[in-house]
XYZ file of C-alpha atoms in Angstrom:
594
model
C -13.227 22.001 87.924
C -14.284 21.831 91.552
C -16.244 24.540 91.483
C -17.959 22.991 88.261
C -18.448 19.799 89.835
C -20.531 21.628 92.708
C -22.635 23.351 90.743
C -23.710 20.227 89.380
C -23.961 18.534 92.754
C -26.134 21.418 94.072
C -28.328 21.472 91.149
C -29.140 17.591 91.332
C -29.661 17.999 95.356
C -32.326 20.645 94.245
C -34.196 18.809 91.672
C -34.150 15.882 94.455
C -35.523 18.245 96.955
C -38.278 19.521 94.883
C -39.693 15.564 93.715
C -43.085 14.542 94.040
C -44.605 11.828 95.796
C -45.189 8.789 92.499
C -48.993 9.216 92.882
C -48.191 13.059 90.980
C -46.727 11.447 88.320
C -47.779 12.677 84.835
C -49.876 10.705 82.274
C -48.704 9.845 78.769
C -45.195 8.878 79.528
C -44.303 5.394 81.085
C -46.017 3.663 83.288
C -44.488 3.467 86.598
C -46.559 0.587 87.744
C -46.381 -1.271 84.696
C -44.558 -4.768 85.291
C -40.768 -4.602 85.325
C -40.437 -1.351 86.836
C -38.432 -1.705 90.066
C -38.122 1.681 92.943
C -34.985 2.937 90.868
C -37.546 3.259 87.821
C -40.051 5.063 89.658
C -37.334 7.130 91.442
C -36.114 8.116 87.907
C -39.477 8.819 86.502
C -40.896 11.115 89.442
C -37.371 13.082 89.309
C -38.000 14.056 85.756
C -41.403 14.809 86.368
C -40.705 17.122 89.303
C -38.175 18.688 87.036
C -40.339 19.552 84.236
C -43.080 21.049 86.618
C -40.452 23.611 87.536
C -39.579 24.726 83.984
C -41.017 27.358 82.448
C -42.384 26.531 78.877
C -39.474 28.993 77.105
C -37.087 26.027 78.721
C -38.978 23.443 77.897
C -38.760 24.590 74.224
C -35.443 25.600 74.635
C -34.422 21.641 75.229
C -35.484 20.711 71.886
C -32.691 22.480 70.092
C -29.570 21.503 69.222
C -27.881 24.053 67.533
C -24.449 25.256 65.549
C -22.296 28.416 67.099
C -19.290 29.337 65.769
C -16.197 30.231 68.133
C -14.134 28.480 70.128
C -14.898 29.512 73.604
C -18.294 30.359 75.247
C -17.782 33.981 74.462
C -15.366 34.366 71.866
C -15.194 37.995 70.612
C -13.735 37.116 67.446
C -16.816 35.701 66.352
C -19.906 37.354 67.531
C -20.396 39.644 64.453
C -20.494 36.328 62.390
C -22.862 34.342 64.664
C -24.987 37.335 63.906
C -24.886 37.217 60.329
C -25.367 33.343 60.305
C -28.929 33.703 61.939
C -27.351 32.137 65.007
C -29.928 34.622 66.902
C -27.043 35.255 69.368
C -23.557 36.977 69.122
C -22.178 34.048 71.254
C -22.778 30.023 72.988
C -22.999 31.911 76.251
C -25.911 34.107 75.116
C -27.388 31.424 73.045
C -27.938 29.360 76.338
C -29.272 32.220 78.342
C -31.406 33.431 75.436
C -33.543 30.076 73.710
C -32.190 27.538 76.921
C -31.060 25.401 74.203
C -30.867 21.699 74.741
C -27.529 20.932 73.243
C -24.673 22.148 70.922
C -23.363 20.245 67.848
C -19.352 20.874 67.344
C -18.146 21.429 63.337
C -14.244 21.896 62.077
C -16.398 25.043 60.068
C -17.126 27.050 62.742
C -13.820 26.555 64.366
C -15.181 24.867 67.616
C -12.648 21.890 66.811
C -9.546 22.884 64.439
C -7.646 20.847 62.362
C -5.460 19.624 63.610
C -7.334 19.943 66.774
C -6.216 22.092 69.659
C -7.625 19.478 72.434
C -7.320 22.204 75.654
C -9.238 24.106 73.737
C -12.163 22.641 72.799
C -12.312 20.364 76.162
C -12.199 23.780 78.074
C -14.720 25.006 75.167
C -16.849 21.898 76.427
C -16.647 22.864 80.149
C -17.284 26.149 79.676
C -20.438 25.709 78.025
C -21.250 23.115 80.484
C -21.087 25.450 83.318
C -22.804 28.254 81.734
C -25.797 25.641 81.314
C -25.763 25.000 85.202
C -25.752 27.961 86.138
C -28.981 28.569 84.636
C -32.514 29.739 86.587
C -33.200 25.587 85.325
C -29.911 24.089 85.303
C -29.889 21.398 82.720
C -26.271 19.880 80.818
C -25.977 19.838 77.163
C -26.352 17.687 74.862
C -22.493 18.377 73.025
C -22.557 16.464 69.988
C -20.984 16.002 66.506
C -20.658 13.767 63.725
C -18.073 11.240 64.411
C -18.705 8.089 61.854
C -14.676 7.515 61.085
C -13.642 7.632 57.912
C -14.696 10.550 55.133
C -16.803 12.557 58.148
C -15.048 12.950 61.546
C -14.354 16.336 63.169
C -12.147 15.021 65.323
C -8.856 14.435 63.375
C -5.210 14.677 64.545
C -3.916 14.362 66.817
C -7.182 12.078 67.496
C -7.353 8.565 66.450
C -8.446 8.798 62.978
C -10.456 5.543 61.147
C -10.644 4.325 58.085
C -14.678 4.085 57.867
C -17.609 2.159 57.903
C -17.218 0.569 54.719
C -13.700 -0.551 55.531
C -15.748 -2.100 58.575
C -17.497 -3.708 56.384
C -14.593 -5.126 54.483
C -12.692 -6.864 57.682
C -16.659 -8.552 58.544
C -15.582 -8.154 62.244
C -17.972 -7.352 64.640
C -15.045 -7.191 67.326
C -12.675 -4.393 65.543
C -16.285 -1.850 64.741
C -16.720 -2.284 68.600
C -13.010 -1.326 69.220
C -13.109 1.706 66.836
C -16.339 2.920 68.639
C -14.802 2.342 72.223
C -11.772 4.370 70.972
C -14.053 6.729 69.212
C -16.410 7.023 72.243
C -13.344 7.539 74.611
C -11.947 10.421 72.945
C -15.110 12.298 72.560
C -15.481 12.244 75.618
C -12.483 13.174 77.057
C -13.251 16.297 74.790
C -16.696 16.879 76.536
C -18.940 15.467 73.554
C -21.553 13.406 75.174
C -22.872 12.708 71.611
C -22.509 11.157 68.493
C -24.361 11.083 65.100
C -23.385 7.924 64.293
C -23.490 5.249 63.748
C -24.523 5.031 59.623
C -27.260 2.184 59.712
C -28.254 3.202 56.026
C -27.804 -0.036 53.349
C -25.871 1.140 50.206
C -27.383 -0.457 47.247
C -26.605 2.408 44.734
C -23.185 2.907 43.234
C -24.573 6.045 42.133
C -25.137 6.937 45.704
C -23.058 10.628 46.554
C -23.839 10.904 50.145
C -23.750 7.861 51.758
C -21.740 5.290 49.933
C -18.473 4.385 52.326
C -20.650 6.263 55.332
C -22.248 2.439 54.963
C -21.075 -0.424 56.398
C -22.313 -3.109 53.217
C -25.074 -3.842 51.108
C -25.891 -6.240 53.323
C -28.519 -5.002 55.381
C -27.394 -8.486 57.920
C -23.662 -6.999 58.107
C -25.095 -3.384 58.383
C -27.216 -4.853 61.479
C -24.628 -6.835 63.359
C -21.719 -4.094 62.979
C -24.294 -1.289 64.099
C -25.205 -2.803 66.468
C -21.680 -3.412 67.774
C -20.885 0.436 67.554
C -23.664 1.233 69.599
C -23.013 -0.761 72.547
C -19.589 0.530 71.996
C -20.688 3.681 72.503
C -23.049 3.306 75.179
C -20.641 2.013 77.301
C -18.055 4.902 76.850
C -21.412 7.021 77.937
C -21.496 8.724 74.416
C -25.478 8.680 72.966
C -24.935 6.993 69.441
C -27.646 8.407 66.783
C -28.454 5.490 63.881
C -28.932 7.276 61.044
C -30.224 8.239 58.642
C -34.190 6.934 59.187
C -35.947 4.963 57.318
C -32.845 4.405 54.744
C -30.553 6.724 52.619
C -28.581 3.659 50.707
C -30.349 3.769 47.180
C -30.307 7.509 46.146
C -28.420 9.333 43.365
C -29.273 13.152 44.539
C -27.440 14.276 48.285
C -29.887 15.416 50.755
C -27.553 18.374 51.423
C -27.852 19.971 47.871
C -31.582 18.401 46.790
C -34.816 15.846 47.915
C -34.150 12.387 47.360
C -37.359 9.451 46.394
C -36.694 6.170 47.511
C -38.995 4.646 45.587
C -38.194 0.754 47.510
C -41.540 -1.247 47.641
C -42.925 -2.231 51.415
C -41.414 -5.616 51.186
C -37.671 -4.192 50.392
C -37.884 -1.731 52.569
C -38.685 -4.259 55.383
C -35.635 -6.675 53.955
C -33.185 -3.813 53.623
C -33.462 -0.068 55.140
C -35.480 -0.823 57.790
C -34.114 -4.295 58.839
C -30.855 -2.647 60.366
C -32.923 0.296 62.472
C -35.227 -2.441 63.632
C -32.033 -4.450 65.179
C -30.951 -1.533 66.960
C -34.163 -0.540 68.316
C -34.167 -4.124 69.513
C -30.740 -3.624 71.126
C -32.119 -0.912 73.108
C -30.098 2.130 70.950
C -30.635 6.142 72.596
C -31.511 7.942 69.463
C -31.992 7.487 65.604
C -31.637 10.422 63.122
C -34.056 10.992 60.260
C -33.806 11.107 56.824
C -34.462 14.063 54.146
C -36.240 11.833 52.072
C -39.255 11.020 50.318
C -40.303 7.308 50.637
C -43.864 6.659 48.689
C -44.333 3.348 50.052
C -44.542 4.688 53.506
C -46.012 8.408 52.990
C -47.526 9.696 49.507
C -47.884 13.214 50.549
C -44.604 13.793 49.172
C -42.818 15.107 52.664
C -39.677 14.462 53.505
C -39.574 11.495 56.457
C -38.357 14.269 59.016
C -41.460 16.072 58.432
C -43.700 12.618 57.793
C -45.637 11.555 60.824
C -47.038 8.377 59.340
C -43.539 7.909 58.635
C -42.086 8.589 62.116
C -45.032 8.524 64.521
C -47.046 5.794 62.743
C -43.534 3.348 61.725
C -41.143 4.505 63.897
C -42.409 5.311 67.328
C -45.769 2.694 67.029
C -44.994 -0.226 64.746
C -41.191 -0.799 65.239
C -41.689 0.162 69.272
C -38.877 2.933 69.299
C -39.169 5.330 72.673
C -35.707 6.471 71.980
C -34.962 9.812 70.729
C -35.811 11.172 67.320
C -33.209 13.887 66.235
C -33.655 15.284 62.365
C -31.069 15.663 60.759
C -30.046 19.216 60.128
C -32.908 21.473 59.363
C -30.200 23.628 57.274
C -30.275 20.986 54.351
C -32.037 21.812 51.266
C -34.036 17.819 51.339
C -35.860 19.844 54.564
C -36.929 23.258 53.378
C -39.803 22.057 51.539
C -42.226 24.608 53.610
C -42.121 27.925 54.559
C -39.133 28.438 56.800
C -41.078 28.718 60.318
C -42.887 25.811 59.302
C -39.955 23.381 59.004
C -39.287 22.871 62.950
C -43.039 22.747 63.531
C -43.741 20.544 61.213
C -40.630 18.067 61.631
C -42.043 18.138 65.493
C -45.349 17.312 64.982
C -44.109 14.672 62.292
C -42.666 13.054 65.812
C -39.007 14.336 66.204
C -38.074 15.009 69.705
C -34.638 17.376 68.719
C -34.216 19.772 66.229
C -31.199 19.869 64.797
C -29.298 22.875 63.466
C -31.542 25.121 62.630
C -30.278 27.611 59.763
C -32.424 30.826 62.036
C -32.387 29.853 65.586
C -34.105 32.908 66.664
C -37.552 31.883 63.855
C -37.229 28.302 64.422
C -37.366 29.112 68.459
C -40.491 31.890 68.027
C -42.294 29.766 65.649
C -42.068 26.338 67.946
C -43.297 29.129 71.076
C -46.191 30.156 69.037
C -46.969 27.084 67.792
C -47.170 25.636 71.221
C -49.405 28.991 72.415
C -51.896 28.893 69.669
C -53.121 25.503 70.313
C -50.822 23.883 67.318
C -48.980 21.574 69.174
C -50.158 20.912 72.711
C -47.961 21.157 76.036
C -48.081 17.675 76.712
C -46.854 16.764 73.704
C -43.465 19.186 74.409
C -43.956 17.180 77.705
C -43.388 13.946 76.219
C -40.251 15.088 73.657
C -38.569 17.300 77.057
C -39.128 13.857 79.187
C -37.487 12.042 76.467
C -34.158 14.349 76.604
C -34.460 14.890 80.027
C -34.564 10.813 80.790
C -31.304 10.656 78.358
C -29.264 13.195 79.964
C -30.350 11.783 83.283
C -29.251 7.928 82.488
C -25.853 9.324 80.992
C -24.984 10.505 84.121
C -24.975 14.493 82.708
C -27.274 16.002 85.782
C -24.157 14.380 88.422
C -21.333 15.496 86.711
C -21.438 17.017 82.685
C -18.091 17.809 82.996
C -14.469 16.254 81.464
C -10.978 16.569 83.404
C -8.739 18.534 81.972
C -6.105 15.613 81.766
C -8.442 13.366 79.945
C -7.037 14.696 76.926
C -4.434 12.278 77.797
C -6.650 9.666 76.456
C -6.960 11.127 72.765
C -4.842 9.422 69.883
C -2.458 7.011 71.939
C -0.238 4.280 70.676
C -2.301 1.851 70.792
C -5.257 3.521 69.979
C -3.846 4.569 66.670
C -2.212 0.814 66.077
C -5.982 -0.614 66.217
C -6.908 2.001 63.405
C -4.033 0.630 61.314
C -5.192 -2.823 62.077
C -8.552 -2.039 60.964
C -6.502 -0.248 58.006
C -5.098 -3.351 57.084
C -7.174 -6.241 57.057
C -10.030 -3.867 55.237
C -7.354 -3.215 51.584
C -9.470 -5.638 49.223
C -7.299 -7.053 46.346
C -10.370 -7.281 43.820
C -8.228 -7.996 40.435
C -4.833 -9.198 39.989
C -4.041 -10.233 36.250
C -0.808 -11.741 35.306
C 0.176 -11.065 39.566
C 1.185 -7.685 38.970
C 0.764 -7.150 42.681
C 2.545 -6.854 44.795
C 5.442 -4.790 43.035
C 8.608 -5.372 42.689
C 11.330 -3.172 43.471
C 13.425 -3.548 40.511
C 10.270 -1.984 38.519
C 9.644 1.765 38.195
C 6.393 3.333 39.403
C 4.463 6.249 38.003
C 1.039 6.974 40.367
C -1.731 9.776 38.882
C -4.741 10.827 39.956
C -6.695 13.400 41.494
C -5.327 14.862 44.931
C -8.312 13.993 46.535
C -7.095 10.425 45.836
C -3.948 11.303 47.273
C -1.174 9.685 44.558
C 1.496 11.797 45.963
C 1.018 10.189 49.654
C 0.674 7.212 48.782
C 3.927 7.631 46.626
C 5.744 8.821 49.622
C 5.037 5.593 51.559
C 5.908 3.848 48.585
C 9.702 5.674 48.349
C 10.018 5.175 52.418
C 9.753 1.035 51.107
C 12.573 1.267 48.890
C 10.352 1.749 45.486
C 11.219 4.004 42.502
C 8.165 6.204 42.319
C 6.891 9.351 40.873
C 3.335 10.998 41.099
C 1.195 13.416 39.105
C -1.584 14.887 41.075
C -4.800 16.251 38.908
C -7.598 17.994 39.245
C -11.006 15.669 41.239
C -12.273 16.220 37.182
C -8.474 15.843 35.584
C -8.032 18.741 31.953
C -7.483 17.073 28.752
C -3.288 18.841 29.537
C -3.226 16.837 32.861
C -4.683 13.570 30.964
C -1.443 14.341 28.306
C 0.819 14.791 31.115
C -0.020 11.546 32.887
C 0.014 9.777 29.897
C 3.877 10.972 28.965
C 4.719 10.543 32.448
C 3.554 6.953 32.448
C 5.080 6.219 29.163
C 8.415 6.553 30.934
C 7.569 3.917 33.915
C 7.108 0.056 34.045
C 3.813 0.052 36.059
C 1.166 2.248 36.103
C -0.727 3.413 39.501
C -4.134 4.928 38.753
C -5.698 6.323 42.345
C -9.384 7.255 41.775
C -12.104 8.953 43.550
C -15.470 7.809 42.822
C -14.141 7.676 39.143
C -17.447 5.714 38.294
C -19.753 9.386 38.345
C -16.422 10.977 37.094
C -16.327 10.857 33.282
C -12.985 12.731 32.988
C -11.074 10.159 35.394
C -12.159 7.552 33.010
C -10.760 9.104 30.515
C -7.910 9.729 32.189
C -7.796 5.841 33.144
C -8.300 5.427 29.829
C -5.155 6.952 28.456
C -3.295 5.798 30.754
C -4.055 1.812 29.545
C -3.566 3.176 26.253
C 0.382 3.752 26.872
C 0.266 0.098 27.170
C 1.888 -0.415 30.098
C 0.610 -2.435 33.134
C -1.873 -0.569 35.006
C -3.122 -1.066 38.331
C -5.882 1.290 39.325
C -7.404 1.869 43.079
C -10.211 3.092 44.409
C -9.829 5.590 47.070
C -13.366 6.227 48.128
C -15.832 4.394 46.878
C -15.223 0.436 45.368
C -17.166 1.176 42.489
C -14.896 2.386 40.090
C -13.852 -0.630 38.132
C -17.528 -0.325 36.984
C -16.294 2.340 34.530
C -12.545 0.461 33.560
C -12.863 -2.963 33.973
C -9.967 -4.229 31.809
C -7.048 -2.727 33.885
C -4.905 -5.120 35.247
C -5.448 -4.673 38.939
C -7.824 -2.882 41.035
C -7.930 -2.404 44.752
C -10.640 -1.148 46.839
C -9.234 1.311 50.044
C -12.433 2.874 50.901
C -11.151 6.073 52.081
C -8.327 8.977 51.397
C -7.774 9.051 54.925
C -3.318 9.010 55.675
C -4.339 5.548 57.761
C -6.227 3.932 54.932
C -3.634 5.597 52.288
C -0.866 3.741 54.455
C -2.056 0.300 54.375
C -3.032 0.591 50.706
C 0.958 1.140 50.605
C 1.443 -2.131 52.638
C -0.378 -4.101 50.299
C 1.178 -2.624 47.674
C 4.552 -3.512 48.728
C 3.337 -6.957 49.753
C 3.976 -5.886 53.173
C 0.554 -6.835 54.194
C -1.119 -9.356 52.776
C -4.426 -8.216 51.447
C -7.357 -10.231 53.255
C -10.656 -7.465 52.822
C -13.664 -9.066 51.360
C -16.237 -6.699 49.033
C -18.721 -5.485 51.453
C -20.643 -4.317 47.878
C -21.507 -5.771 44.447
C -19.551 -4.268 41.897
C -22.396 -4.688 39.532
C -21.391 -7.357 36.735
C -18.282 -7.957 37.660
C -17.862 -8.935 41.512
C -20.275 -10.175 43.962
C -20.362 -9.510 47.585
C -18.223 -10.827 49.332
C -15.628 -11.679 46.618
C -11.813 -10.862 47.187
C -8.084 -12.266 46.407
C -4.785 -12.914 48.442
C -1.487 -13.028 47.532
């Protein structure tokens, strides 16, 4: 670590050596004698400046990557045949860095750079490693080492880290104070891992209870609640020096069709997309947020040429960077997605740059995405200056996280990752975000002189949440089924619960899931009091409104699975409010108590 440490010092002492005198400064970038800009501001802005003069344009283009690897150290042998057949361009992160100078790294459980569980000495020595491969470059620059930690149904980071129950369940407790704590946490355990940044926090509005890609990613419907506890997150995360990314620009919250699998039109007019996706962004551009994350989306209102916003200019030049006064980054979101490979594959990164987007993220052929950004620049395309402008950007971010001093994490900070406390605020957040939505003749809580029968798909985890119930003392037995449940599993349920006095139905986003209504169904038809709830997404009653009592969890995570349990039991009483509409049943903000 010392010797990592001093390659860092020496680099910085370099750059510092080589700085210009402020009258050098380039043109296009900030002003450094515009009012409010003090000698630190102008010391900042001539070291960058100096820095960039001394990088080749191969490293210049090189910063605008982020990109995937798979392995789990810099060089790992096991996996350089597959980094090859995965157009990663290189057989390993160590040649990947030498080879396209990339910018940053971005860490998935699918390429085995974090396990799960998670092997923390491993990927926090997977984090240094790559660090000091980057300094001891001709250019020595630190990484950007990100990955997608919302909480809830995407984290990479799961045991023995602290594991949340998700921005929706955020949305549920309406506290400000307990999405700040779960990003501090959040923030602190990245980085005693090494990852210096986050996609996330979700700033996207759910509106759509059709919606299968964002849904409990989103805080509310509210685009106010969205705002405030976005916000929050941000700051969190700011101070733990991890960059947060709002995402996904300008609004994913009313779509039916994933971004991942298809193209998505929002068709919102001007004045809701003012009142609702953009109102949220706009707060934490005001706030002062590092980076926002585009959207695979098609938005009309705001570009009728049919592109995507990653590769829309009038969308993020015109909007983004000009009307709502962003200088921030712009990352897209992965270029692997099917909502971006609307062009010809070397078009895509060329494009989504000249659309505005400082960082290109996750290329699915580093190698053509690098060459065709080179040539693009070469030909006259895209200009230098306006590489200038995107590397000043990351360069100014890594600078003002502290990454060109020190981009390294102790060993020992792993210390810091899924402590006591840390994983008693997650079961706070846990508990006050359970929503008791329905209640009918009080049959919660239960009673333990009643038996229990709990079905439902495993995703919905009925067997879990049966095992917390036995550990309380209940008489309980559980059927899991298949995410779309056979017309045998339906019978089997519906003997099963025959044979019990109450009925536990756990569902996963039942209400786009015609066979776990009918599953549901039969299960109301043995006549016997049913309780069903919602394991992802509140939505479900939509689709079986007369059972007798329906909870909204918000997740399948164990946490959120064990406080469903304490409400159950009447352990906890329930106190989360609907952060959604169920739509013609139960407003926002409606909920019940015990």
């Amino acid at each position: 670590m010392q010797k990592q440490r001093l390659i860092a010092a020496l680099s910085l002492l370099l750059t510092l050596l080589l700085a210009f005198p402020l009258a050098s400064f380039a043109k296009g970038w900030d002003d450094p004698s515009k009012p409010g800009w003090g000698d630190g501001d102008k010391a900042k802005h001539g070291w960058i400046v100096s820095k960039m003069k001394h990088m080749t344009l191969e490293e210049k283009i090189g910063q605008l990557f982020i990109i995937h690897m798979y392995g789990q150290t810099p060089t790992d042998p096991d996996y350089e045949q597959t980094n090859l057949n995965n157009n990663r361009g290189a057989k390993n992160f160590e040649e990947a860095i030498e080879k396209y100078h990339i910018g940053g790294v971005i860490y998935f459980n699918w390429t085995d750079n974090i396990g799960t569980p998670a092997d923390l000495e491993q990927v926090n020595a997977l984090s240094n490693g790559l660090q000091e491969i980057a300094m001891d470059q001709r250019m020595p620059i630190p990484l950007f080492i990100s990955t997608d930690q919302e909480g809830g149904i995407v984290q990479r980071l799961t045991s023995p880290g602290t594991v949340f129950p998700g921005n929706m369940a955020l949305g549920a407790t309406r506290s400000a104070d307990l999405a700040a704590d779960s990003a501090s946490i959040i923030g602190t355990e990245l980085k005693s891992l090494g990852v210096n940044m986050n996609f996330a926090p979700v700033f996207d509005v759910n509106v759509n209870p059709a919606n299968p890609v964002i849904g409990v990613r989103s805080f509310a419907e509210n685009p106010d609640l969205v705002s405030e506890l976005g916000v929050a997150q941000s700051q969190a995360y700011e101070a733990e020096n991890v960059i947060p990314t709002a995402k996904h620009f300008p609004g994913h919250g009313d779509t039916d069709v994933d971004s991942h699998y298809g193209l998505p039109i929002i068709n919102h007019d001007l004045e809701t997309l003012q009142e609702v996706d953009l109102k949220p962004f706009q707060a934490g551009i005001d706030a002062g947020i590092d980076a926002i994350m585009t959207a695979h989306i098609v938005v009309p209102a705001l570009d009728d040429s049919g592109l995507p916003a990653t590769l829309s200019k009038p969308i993020l030049t015109d909007l983004l960077r000009e009307q709502m006064g962003f200088d921030g980054l712009i990352v897209t979101d992965s270029l692997g997605m099917s909502g971006a490979n609307v062009l010809e594959p070397e078009e895509v990164p060329v494009e989504a740059f000249k659309a505005g987007n400082d960082i290109l993220l996750n290329p699915p052929d580093v190698e053509l995405a690098y060459n065709a950004m080179l040539e693009a620049v070469k030909s006259g395309e895209i200009s230098e200056q306006r590489v200038d402008e995107s590397v000043y950007r990351i360069l100014k971010a890594k600078m003002e996280k502290g990454l060109f001093g020190d981009p390294f994490t102790d060993e020992d900070a792993i210390a810091n990752i899924g402590t006591e406390s840390n994983l008693a605020k997650a079961d706070e957040i846990a508990d006050k975000s359970i929503t008791l939505v329905k209640n009918d003749e009080n049959v919660l809580p239960l009673s333990q002189d009643q038996s229990v029968f709990i079905t439902g798909p495993s995703a919905a985890e009925p067997e879990y949440l049966a095992e917390q119930l036995q550990s309380k003392g209940f008489d309980v037995t559980a059927y899991a089924t298949n995410t779309s449940p056979t017309q045998a599993q339906i019978t089997e349920a519906s003997e099963q619960a025959a044979a019990a006095d109450t009925v536990i139905a756990t569902t996963y986003t039942a209400n786009t899931n015609a066979a776990q209504q009918r599953l549901v169904e039969a299960l109301m038809g043995t006549g016997k009091p049913v309780i069903a709830s919602a394991i992802r997404n509140p939505y479900d009653l939509m689709a079986f409104p007369e059972v007798d009592g329906y909870l909204a969890t918000y997740g399948n995570q164990d946490v959120s699975v064990e406080a469903l349990a304490r409400v159950i039991s009447g352990e906890v009483n329930p106190q989360g409010k609907l952060p959604v509409t169920i739509p013609e049943l139960y407003e926002y903000g409606h909920f019940l108590s015990y």
